[in-house]
């Protein structure tokens, strides 16, 4: 006598979860190259290694839970590429004299890049049914990757990026909430 | 399955593919009987059909997260079932072929290798035919040499015997070449 339908269903659930895990592990294909860029542009291992560990865990766990969070992670990674590369690209310019003050251009670059990331993740999340959780996931991922890039400008760069992300997201979220209300 | 039921399965499969675990039961309840019936009818055997259906269902669920919502869920599921039925049939044919081969290999034969036996027989016949053309004295010399005996007859030294043997073998070679065109 073969297994009962209940047994087949139980085995099927386990197999389904294994299939989800297999799918979610493909997120490493996106996470690792992005953070490899961070290593290539000279970011220190003390920053890259924890970022790889945390981001890998977040990406795989999110994708395992639901497709919307998989998309949120991918959006966060894509949105944070300017924050990863822009400060490094303009870092060689040196200090700029603006209105009589000497300013490190990396800091405003981090704010701008953060703003771009914030706007992109907010626009993407506003199209989702559970937009808050999607936004939080995307913003967290963008923050991790962006922090690797904006650490070129030190804590001020990372703070600037975070402020930029919030500032970029705020109008989009406010508009959505106002329309939804 | 009617149109509404088909749409329900499609929606459930799409939700399951996205990661909605609450869609698992509706998908299973809709597809499992379908896959079972398909396999049992295709293989015309309840037990083999059950095995194929279970294998198909497990593969379907393993790949459920990669289901493309643009595809029809029922057809997709039956694709797995059809593949498993085909594999089961091929396995069955291979195992029948293997058992036939084993029977033939184990069959008793008079000769260890039929081809070699045929060659040996042909060579024996050819040799007999060639020997039949030799003079009786040459034949006697060859026979004596074959049996490891001394020169035939009461007279003759070993050297003379070796010379007669050499000439007898030479005449046999000539006869063989003449008959078979080869050494």
PDB file of C-alpha atoms in Angstrom, chain A residues 3 5 8-9 11-13 15-17 19-20 22-23 26 64-67, chain B residues 16-21 24-25 28 32 36 54 58 61-66:
ATOM      1  CA  UNK A   3       1.628   6.481   1.152  1.00  0.00           C
ATOM      2  CA  UNK A   5      -2.546  11.563   0.398  1.00  0.00           C
ATOM      3  CA  UNK A   8       2.306  12.904   0.059  1.00  0.00           C
ATOM      4  CA  UNK A   9       1.119  16.402   0.928  1.00  0.00           C
ATOM      5  CA  UNK A  11       6.422  15.509   1.776  1.00  0.00           C
ATOM      6  CA  UNK A  12       5.280  17.932  -0.892  1.00  0.00           C
ATOM      7  CA  UNK A  13       5.407  20.846   1.570  1.00  0.00           C
ATOM      8  CA  UNK A  15       9.976  19.725  -1.151  1.00  0.00           C
ATOM      9  CA  UNK A  16       8.285  23.038  -1.922  1.00  0.00           C
ATOM     10  CA  UNK A  17      10.271  24.766   0.875  1.00  0.00           C
ATOM     11  CA  UNK A  19      12.545  24.640  -3.906  1.00  0.00           C
ATOM     12  CA  UNK A  20      12.027  28.085  -2.403  1.00  0.00           C
ATOM     13  CA  UNK A  22      17.028  26.879  -3.912  1.00  0.00           C
ATOM     14  CA  UNK A  23      15.456  29.855  -5.686  1.00  0.00           C
ATOM     15  CA  UNK A  26      20.267  32.703  -6.435  1.00  0.00           C
ATOM     16  CA  UNK A  64      12.653  32.814   0.675  1.00  0.00           C
ATOM     17  CA  UNK A  65       9.712  34.488   2.385  1.00  0.00           C
ATOM     18  CA  UNK A  66       8.035  36.027  -0.642  1.00  0.00           C
ATOM     19  CA  UNK A  67       8.603  37.216  -4.184  1.00  0.00           C
TER      20      UNK A  67
ATOM     21  CA  UNK B  16       2.233  29.635  -4.486  1.00  0.00           C
ATOM     22  CA  UNK B  17       4.985  30.542  -6.930  1.00  0.00           C
ATOM     23  CA  UNK B  18       5.256  33.967  -5.299  1.00  0.00           C
ATOM     24  CA  UNK B  19       5.647  32.369  -1.862  1.00  0.00           C
ATOM     25  CA  UNK B  20       2.121  32.442  -0.475  1.00  0.00           C
ATOM     26  CA  UNK B  21       2.102  29.274   1.644  1.00  0.00           C
ATOM     27  CA  UNK B  24      -0.243  25.193  -1.087  1.00  0.00           C
ATOM     28  CA  UNK B  25      -3.301  23.206  -0.034  1.00  0.00           C
ATOM     29  CA  UNK B  28      -2.241  20.200  -3.999  1.00  0.00           C
ATOM     30  CA  UNK B  32      -2.779  15.689  -7.075  1.00  0.00           C
ATOM     31  CA  UNK B  36      -2.631  10.515 -10.326  1.00  0.00           C
ATOM     32  CA  UNK B  54       4.350  10.950  -6.729  1.00  0.00           C
ATOM     33  CA  UNK B  58       7.430  16.233  -6.021  1.00  0.00           C
ATOM     34  CA  UNK B  61       6.443  21.318  -6.089  1.00  0.00           C
ATOM     35  CA  UNK B  62      10.238  21.589  -6.169  1.00  0.00           C
ATOM     36  CA  UNK B  63       9.924  23.855  -9.207  1.00  0.00           C
ATOM     37  CA  UNK B  64       6.734  25.622  -8.103  1.00  0.00           C
ATOM     38  CA  UNK B  65       8.650  28.778  -7.188  1.00  0.00           C
ATOM     39  CA  UNK B  66       9.856  29.042 -10.781  1.00  0.00           C
TER      40      UNK B  66
END
